[in-house]
Coordinates of C-alpha atoms and ligand atoms in Angstrom, one line a residue:
X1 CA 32.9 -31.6 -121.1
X2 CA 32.5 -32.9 -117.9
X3 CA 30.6 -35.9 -117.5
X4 CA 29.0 -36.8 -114.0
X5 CA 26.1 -38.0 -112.4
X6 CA 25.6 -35.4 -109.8
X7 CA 23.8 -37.3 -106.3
X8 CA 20.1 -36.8 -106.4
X9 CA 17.4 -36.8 -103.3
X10 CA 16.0 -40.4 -103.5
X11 CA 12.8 -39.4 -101.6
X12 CA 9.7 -39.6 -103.9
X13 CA 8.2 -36.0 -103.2
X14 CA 10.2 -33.0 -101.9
X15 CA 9.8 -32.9 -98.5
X16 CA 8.4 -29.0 -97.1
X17 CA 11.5 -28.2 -95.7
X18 CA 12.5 -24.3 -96.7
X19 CA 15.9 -26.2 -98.9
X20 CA 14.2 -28.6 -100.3
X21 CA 11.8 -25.6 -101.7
X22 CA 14.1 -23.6 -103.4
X23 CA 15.1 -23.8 -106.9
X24 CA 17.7 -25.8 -108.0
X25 CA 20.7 -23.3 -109.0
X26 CA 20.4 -22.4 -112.6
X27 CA 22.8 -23.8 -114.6
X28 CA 23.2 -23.6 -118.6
X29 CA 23.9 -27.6 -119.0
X30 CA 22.4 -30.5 -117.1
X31 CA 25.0 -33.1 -116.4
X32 CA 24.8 -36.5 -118.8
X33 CA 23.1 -38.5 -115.8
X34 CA 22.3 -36.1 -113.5
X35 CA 18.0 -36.5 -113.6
X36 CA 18.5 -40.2 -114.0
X37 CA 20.1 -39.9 -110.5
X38 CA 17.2 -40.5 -108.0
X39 CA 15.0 -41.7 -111.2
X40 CA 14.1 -45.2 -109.1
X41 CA 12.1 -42.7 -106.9
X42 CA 10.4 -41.8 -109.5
X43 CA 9.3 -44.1 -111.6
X44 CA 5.7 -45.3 -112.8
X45 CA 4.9 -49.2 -111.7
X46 CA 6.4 -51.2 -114.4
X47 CA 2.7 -51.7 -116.5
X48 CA 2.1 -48.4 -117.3
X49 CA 4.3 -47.2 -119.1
X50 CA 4.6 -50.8 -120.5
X51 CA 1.1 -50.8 -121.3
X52 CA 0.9 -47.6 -123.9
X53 CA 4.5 -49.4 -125.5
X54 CA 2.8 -52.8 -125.9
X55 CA -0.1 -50.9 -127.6
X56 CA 1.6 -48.9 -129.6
X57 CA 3.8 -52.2 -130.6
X58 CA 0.1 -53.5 -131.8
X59 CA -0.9 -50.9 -133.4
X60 CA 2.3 -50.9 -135.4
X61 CA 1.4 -53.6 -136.8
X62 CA -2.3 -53.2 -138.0
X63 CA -1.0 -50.0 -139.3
X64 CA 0.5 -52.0 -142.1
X65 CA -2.3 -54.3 -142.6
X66 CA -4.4 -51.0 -143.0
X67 CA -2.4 -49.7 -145.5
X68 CA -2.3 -53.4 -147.3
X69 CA -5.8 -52.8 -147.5
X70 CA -6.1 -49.9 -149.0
X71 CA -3.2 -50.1 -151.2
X72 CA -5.4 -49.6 -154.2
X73 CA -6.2 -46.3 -152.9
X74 CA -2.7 -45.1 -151.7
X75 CA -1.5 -43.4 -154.7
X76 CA -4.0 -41.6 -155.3
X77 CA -5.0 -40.7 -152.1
X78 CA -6.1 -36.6 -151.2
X79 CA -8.1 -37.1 -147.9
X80 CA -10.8 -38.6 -147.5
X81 CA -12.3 -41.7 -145.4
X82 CA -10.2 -45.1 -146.2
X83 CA -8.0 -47.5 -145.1
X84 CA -4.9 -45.3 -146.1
X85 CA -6.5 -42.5 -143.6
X86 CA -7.2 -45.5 -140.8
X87 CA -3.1 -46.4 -141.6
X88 CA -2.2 -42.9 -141.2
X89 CA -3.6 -42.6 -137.7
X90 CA -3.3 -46.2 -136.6
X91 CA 0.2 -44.9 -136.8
X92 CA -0.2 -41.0 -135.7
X93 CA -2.1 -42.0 -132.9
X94 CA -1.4 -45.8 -132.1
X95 CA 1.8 -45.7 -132.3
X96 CA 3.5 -41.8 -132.0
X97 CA 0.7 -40.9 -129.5
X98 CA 0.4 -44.3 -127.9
X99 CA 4.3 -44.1 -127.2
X100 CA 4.7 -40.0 -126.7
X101 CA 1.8 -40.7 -124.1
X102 CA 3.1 -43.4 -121.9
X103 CA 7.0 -42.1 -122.4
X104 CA 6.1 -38.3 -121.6
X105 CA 4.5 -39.4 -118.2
X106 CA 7.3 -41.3 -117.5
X107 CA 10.5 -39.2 -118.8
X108 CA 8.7 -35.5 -117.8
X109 CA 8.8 -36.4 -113.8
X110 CA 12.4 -38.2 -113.9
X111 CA 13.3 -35.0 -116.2
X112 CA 12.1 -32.4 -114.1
X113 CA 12.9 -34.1 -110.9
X114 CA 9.5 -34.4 -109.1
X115 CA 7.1 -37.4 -107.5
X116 CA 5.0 -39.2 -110.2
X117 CA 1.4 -39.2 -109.3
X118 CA -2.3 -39.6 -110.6
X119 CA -0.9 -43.2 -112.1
X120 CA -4.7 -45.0 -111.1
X121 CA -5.8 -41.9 -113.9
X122 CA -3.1 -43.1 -116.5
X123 CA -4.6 -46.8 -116.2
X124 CA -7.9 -44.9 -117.1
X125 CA -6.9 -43.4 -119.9
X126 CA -5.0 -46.0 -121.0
X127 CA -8.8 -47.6 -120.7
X128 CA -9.7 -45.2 -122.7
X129 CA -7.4 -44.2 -125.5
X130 CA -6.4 -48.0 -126.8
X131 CA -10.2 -48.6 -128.0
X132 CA -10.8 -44.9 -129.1
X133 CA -8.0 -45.2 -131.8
X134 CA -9.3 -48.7 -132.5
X135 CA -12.8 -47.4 -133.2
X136 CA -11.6 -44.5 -135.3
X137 CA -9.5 -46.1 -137.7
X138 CA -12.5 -48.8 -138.2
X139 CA -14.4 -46.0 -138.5
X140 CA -11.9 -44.4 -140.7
X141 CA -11.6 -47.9 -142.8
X142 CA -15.1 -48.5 -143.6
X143 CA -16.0 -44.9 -143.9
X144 CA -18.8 -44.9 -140.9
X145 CA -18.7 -41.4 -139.9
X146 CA -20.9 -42.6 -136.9
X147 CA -18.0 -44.8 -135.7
X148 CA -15.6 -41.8 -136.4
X149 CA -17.5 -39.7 -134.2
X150 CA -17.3 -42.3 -131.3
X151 CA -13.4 -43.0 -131.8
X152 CA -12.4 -39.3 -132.1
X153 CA -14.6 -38.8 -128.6
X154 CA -13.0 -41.6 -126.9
X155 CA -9.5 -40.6 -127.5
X156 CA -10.5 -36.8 -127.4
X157 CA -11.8 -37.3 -123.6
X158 CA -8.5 -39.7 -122.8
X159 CA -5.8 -37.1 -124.5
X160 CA -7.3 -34.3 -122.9
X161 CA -7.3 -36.2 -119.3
X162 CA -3.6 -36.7 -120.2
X163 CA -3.1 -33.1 -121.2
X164 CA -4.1 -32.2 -117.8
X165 CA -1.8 -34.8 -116.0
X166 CA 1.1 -33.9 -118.2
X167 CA -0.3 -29.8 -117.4
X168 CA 0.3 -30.8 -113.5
X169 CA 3.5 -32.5 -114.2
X170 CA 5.1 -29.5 -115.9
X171 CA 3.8 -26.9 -113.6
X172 CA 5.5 -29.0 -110.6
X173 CA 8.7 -29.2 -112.8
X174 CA 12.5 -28.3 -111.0
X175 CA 14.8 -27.8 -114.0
X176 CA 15.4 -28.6 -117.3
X177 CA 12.7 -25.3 -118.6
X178 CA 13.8 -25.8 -122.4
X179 CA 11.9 -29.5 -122.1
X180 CA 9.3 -27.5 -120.2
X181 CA 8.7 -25.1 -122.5
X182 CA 8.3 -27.6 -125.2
X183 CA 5.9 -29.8 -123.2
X184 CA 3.8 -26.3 -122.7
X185 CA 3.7 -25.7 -126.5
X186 CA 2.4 -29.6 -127.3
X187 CA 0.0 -29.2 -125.0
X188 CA -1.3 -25.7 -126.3
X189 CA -0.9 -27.3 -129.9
X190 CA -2.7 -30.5 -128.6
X191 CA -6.0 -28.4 -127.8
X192 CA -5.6 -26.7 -131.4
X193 CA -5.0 -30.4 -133.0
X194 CA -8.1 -31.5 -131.1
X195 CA -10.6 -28.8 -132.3
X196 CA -9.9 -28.9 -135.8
X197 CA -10.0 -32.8 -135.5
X198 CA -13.4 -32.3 -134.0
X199 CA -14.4 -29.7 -136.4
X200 CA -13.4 -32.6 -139.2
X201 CA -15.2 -34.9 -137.9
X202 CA -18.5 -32.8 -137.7
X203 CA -17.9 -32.2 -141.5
X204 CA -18.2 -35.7 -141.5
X205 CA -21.1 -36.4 -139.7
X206 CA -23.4 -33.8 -141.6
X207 CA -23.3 -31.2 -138.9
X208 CA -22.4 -27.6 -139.2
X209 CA -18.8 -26.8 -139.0
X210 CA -16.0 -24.8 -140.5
X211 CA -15.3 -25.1 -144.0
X212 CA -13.2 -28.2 -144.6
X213 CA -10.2 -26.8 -146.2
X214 CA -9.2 -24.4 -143.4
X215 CA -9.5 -27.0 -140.4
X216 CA -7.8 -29.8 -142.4
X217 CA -4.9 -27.4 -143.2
X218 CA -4.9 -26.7 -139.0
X219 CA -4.7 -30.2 -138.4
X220 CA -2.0 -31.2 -141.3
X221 CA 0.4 -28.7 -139.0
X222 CA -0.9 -29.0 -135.2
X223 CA -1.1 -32.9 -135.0
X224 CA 2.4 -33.7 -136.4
X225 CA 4.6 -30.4 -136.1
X226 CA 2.7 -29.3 -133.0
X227 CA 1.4 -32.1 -131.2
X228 CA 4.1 -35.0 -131.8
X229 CA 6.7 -32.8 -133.0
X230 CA 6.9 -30.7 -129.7
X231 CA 7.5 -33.9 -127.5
X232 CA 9.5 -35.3 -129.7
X233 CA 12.3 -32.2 -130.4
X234 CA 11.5 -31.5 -125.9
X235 CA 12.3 -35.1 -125.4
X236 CA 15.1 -35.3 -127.5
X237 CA 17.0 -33.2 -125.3
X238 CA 16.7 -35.5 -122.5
X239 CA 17.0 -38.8 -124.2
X240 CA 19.8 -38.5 -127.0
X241 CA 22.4 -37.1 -123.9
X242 CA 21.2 -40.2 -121.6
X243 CA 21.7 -42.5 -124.1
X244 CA 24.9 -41.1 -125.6
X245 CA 26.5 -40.0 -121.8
X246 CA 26.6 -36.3 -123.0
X247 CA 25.7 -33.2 -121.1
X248 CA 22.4 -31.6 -121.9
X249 CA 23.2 -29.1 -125.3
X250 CA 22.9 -25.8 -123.3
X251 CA 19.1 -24.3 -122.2
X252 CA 20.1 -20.7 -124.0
X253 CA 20.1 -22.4 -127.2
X254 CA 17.0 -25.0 -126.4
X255 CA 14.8 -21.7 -125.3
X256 CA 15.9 -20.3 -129.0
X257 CA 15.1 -23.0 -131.0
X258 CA 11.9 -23.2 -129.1
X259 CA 10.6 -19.5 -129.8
X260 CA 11.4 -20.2 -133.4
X261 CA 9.3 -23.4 -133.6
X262 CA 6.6 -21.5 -131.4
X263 CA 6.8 -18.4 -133.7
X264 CA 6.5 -21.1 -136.9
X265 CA 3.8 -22.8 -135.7
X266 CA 1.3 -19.3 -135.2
X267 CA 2.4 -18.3 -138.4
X268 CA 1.9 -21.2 -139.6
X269 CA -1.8 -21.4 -137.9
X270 CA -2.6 -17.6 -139.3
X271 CA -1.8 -18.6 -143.0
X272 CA -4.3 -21.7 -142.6
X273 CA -6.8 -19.5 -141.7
X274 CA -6.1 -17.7 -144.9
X275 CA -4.3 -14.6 -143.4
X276 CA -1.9 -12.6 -145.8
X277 CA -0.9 -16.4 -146.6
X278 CA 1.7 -15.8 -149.3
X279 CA 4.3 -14.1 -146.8
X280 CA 3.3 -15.9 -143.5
X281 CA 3.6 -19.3 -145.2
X282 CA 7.4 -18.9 -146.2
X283 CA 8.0 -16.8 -142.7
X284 CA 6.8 -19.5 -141.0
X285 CA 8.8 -22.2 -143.2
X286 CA 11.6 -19.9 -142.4
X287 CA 11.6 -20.1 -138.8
X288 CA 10.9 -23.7 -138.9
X289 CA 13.9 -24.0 -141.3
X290 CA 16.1 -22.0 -138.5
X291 CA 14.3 -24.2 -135.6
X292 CA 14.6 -27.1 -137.2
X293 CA 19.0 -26.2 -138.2
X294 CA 19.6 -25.4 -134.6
X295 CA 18.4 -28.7 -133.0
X296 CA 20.0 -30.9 -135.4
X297 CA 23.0 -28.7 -134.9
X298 CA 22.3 -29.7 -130.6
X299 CA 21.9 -33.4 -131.4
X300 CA 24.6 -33.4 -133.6
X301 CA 27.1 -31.6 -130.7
X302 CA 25.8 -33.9 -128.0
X303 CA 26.6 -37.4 -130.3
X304 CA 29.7 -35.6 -130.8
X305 CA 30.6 -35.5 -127.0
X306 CA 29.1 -38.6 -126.0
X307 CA 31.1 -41.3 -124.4
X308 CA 28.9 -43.9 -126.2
X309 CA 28.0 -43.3 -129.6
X310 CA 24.5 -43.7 -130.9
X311 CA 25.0 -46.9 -132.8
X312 CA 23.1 -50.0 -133.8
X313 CA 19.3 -50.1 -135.4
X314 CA 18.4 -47.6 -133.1
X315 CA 20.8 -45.0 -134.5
X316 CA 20.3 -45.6 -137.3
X317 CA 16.6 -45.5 -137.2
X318 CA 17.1 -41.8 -134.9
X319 CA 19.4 -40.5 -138.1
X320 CA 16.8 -42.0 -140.4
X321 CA 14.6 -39.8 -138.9
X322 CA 16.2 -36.5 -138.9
X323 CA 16.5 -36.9 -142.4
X324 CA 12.9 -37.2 -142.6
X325 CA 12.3 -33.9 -140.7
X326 CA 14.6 -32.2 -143.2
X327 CA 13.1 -34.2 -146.4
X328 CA 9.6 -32.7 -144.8
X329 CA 10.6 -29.4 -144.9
X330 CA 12.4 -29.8 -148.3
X331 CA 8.5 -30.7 -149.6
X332 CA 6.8 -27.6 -147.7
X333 CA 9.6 -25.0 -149.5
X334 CA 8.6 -26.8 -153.4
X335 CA 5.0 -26.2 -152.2
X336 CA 5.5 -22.8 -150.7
X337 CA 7.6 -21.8 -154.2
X338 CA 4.7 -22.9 -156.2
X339 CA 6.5 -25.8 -157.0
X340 CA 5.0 -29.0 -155.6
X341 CA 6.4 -32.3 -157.2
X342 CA 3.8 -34.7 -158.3
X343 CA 1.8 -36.0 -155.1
X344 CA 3.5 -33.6 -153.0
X345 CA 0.9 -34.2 -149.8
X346 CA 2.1 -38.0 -150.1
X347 CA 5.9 -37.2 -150.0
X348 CA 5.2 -34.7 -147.4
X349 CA 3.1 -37.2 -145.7
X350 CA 5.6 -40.3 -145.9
X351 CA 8.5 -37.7 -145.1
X352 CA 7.0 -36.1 -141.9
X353 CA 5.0 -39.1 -140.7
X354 CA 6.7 -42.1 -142.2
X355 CA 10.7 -41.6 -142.1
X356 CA 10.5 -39.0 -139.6
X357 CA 8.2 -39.8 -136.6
X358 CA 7.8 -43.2 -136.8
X359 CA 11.6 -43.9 -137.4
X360 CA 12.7 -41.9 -134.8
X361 CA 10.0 -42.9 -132.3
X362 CA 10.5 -46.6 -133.1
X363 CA 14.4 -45.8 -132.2
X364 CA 14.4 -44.8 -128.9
X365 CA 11.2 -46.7 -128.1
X366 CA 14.0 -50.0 -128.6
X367 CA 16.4 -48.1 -126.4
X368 CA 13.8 -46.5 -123.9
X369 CA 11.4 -49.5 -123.3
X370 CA 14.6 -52.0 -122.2
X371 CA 16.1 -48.7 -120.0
X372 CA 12.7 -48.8 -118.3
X373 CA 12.5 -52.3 -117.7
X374 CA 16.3 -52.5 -116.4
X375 CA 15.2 -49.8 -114.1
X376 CA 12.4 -51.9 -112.6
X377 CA 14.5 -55.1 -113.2
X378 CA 15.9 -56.5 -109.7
X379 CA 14.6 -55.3 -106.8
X380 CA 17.2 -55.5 -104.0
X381 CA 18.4 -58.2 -106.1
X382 CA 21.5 -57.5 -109.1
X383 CA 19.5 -55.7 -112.1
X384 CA 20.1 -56.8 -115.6
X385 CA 21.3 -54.1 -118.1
X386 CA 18.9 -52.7 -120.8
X387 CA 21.0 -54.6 -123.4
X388 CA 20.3 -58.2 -121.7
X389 CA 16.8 -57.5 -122.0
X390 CA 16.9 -56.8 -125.5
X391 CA 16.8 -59.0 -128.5
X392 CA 19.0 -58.0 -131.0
X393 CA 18.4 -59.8 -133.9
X394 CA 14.6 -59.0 -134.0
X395 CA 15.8 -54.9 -133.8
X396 CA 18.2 -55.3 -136.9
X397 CA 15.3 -57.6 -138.3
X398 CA 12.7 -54.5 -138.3
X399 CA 15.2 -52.0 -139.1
X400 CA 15.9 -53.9 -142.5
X401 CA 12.4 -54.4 -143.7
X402 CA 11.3 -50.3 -142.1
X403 CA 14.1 -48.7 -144.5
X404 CA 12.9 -51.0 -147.4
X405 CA 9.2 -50.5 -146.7
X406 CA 9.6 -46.6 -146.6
X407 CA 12.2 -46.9 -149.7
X408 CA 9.2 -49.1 -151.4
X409 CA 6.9 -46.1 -150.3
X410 CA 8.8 -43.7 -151.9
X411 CA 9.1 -45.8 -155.5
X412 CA 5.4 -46.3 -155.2
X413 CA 4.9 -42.5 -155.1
X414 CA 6.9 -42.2 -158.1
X415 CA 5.6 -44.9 -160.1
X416 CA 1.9 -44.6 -159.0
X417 CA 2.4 -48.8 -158.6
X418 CA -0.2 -50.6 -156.3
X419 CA 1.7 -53.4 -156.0
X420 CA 4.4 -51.9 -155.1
X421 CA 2.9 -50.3 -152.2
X422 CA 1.4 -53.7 -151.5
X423 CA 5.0 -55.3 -150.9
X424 CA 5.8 -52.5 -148.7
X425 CA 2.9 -52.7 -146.7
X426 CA 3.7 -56.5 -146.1
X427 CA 7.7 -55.6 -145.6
X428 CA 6.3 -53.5 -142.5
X429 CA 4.3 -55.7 -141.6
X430 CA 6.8 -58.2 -141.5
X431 CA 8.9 -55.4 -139.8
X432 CA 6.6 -54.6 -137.1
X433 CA 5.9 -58.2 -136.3
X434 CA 9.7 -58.4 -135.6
X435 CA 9.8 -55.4 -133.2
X436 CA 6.4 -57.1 -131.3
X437 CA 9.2 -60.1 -130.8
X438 CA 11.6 -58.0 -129.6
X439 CA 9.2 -56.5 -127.2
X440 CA 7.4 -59.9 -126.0
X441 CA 11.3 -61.0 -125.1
X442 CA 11.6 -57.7 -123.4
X443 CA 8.4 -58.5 -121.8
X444 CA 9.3 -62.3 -120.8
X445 CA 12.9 -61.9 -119.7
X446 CA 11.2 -58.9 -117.0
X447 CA 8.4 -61.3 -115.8
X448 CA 11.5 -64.4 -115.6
X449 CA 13.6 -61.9 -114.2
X450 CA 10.8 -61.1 -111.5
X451 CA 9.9 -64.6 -110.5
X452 CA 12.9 -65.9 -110.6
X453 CA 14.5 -64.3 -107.1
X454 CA 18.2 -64.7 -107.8
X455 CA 20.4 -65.9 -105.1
X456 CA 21.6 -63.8 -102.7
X457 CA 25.6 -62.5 -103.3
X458 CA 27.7 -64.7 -101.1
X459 CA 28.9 -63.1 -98.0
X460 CA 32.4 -61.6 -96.8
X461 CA 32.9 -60.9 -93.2
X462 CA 29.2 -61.1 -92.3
X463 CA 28.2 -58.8 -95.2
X464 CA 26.7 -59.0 -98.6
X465 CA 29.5 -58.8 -101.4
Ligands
LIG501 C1 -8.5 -37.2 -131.7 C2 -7.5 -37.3 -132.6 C3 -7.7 -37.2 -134.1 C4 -8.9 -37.2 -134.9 C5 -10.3 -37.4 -134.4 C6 -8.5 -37.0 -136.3 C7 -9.4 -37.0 -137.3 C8 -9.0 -36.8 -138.6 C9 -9.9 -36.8 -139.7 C10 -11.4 -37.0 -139.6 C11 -9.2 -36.5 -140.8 C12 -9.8 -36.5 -142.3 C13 -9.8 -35.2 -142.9 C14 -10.5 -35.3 -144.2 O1 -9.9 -35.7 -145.2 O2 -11.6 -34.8 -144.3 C15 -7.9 -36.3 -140.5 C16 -6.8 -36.0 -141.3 C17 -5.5 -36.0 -140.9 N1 -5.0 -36.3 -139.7 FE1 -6.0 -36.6 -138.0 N2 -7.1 -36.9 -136.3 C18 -6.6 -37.0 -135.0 C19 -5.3 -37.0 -134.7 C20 -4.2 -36.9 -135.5 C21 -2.8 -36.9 -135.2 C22 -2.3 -37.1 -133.7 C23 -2.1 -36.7 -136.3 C24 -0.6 -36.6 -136.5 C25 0.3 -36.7 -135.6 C26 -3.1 -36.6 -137.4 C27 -2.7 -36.3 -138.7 C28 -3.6 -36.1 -139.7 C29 -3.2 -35.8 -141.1 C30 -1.8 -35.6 -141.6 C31 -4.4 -35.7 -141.8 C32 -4.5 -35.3 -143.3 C33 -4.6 -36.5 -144.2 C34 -4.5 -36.0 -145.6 O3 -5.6 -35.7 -146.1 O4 -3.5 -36.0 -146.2 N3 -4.3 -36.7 -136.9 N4 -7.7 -36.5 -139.1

């Protein structure tokens, strides 16, 4: 394995020189390092990315306050308006979007080695977005289809404007065209997500629209496997080497376990429609399956050759939620068989939502949000490292009461116990409330860090040490 960080142009943009035009060499494996080489030229200023994290922190947290409130209903829950649908996309998209947003206009650029730009629009839609999920999970809550209607617009308009940002940012791309491709395929199953979310809401609001089953069904699998899941499984390959100083695992076998999760996600789409459902379903479920085997089997080969393992809350919170992918998967093959355990669409929902997305997202948000800020940290002056910006104990504090509130979850399936999903909903609460700690510190020790110039390095022989 060879392990480098391979020198990177510093300049922001490409210059028009005829070198500086031509592709980068293909190469199987990206370097561990090598796009973080040059990243300071390409980074975001500081507050936005910062801004969609410290949203998404919030939102974390009246996530489990929405669920509180509508613990009565959990159990039983089918769809429907409610507080447990308001908890499900406070979290889906105040938290996984919220994040995936403000990390994938960061990460894509530094991946792909170009210039940020259009940062005045990601203010906008930041604008935008926060109070659109706000107003849709009230909405959602109280069960005012008007005030549905005006959330899903709000964060339709903003997504979409960031769809076309993150469009522009992937057609510019040098390199890396496994995380490409994957950006490409959220994107087309972010405009799928979007119409049958639309279409849902119309049901809602009285007007004409598509019958309810088929569009919910489209939704169930474009929002989370398409939508989130894309980034997600893209990103992965760029985060989990970085933080484990690995090379990237190899584009041959990236491109593969793309097509497959492409290929599952049209089947997918065709038997929601209703087309020849009883052999598209499992074929798609297959090639999920196979998808699904081959990353893990990547993730697992790059922690292998790391120099640094993936350790601490965070590792266990990214393991946490591979399991969940699988467990989700597990639930889709008792359905698909005919064999759905009791409340399947909650198991499937804590599984894929729950221990997957939101574990795994809340895991590298605690390792990518300090990265970030280290990276901005300093200015000509000595930056700190990520782990001096973090606070420890409040990450081991929220990773104890997550994994209890999603074991609580689970025993509150089983039983059909309100309470039981009660004390879960406070134990994330509690949980979340502990990550918003860790990121105010993160938060205060940047600002303290900023204010505070250091003094300059003594010198030796007229120069700086
Ligand atoms: C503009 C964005 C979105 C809007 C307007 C929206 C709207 C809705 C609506 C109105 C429903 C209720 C369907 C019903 O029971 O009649 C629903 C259900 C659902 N949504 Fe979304 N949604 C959005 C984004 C997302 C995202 C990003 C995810 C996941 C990553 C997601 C996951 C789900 C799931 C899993 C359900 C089914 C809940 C169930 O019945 O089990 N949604 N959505």
């Amino acid at each position: 394995m060879t392990v480098s960080a391979a020198p990177e142009p510093t300049t922001a943009r490409p210059g028009p020189s005829v070198a500086s035009r031509a592709p980068p060499p293909r190469q199987a494996r990206t370097p561990a390092g090598a796009f973080i080489g040059g990243a300071k030229g390409r980074l975001l200023p500081a507050h936005i990315p910062l801004r969609y994290f410290g949203a998404a922190v919030v939102y974390h947290l009246l996530a489990w306050l929405a669920l509180a409130a509508g613990a009565a209903q959990w159990t039983e829950f089918g769809g429907g308006l409610g507080w447990p649908l308001a908890s499900l996309h406070l979290i889906t998209l105040g938290v996984l979007g919220m994040s995936v947003l403000g990390a994938g206009a960061q990460l894509l650029p530094v991946a792909s080695r170009q210039a940020v730009t259009g940062w005045p629009l990601l203010t906008a839609i930041w604008w935008l977005y926060t109070p659109g999920v706000a107003l849709l999970a009230l909405g959602m809550g109280l069960a005012r289809a008007p005030l549905v209607g005006a959330g899903a617009l709000a964060t339709t308009v903003a997504l979409l404007a960031w769809a076309w940002v993150t469009g522009r940012n992937l057609r510019g791309a040098r390199g890396m065209p496994g995380v490409v491709g994957h950006g490409w395929a959220a994107l087309a199953a972010l405009l799928l997500m979007l119409a049958a979310a639309l279409a849902l809401v119309a049901v809602w609001l009285g007007w004409p629209a598509p019958p309810r089953g088929t569009v919910l069904a489209l939704h169930r699998v474009m929002a989370p496997y398409g939508f989130i899941g894309m980034l997600t499984l893209g990103l992965s390959y760029v985060l989990v080497p970085m933080f484990v100083l690995s090379d990237t695992p190899e584009e041959r076998h990236q491109r593969v376990s793309l097509a497959l999760l492409v290929l599952a996600l049209v089947l997918a789409a065709l038997a929601t429609l209703g087309l020849a459902r009883a052999w598209l379903l499992p074929a798609g479920l297959l090639a999920a399956t196979a998808a699904v085997g081959l990353h893990l089997w990547l993730m697992a080969q790059a922690i292998r050759q790391g120099m640094r393992p993936l350790a601490g809350a965070s590792g266990m919170l990214v393991r946490l939620g591979w399991c969940g992918l699988l467990g989700s998967l597990a639930v889709a093959w008792l359905v698909a068989s005919g064999r759905p355990p009791p409340r399947a669409g909650l198991w499937f929902g804590l599984c894929l939502v729950g221990v997957w997305q939101l574990s795994f997202l809340l895991g590298m948000l605690q390792r990518i949000a300090p990265f970030l800020a280290a990276m901005h940290d300093g200015g000509g002056r000595r930056a700190r490292t990520p782990s001096a910006l973090t606070h420890e104990g409040a990450l081991r504090l929220h990773c104890a009461c997550h994994c209890a509130a999603l074991l609580l979850l689970a025993i509150a399936i089983t039983s059909g116990n309100r309470w039981v999903t009660l004390v879960a909903a406070g134990l994330g609460a509690a949980g979340a409330a502990a990550f918003g700690v860790f990121f105010a510190a993160l938060v205060r020790r940047l600002r303290q860090g900023t204010a505070t110039p250091r003094p300059p390095a003594p010198m030796r022989h007229g120069q700086p040490s």
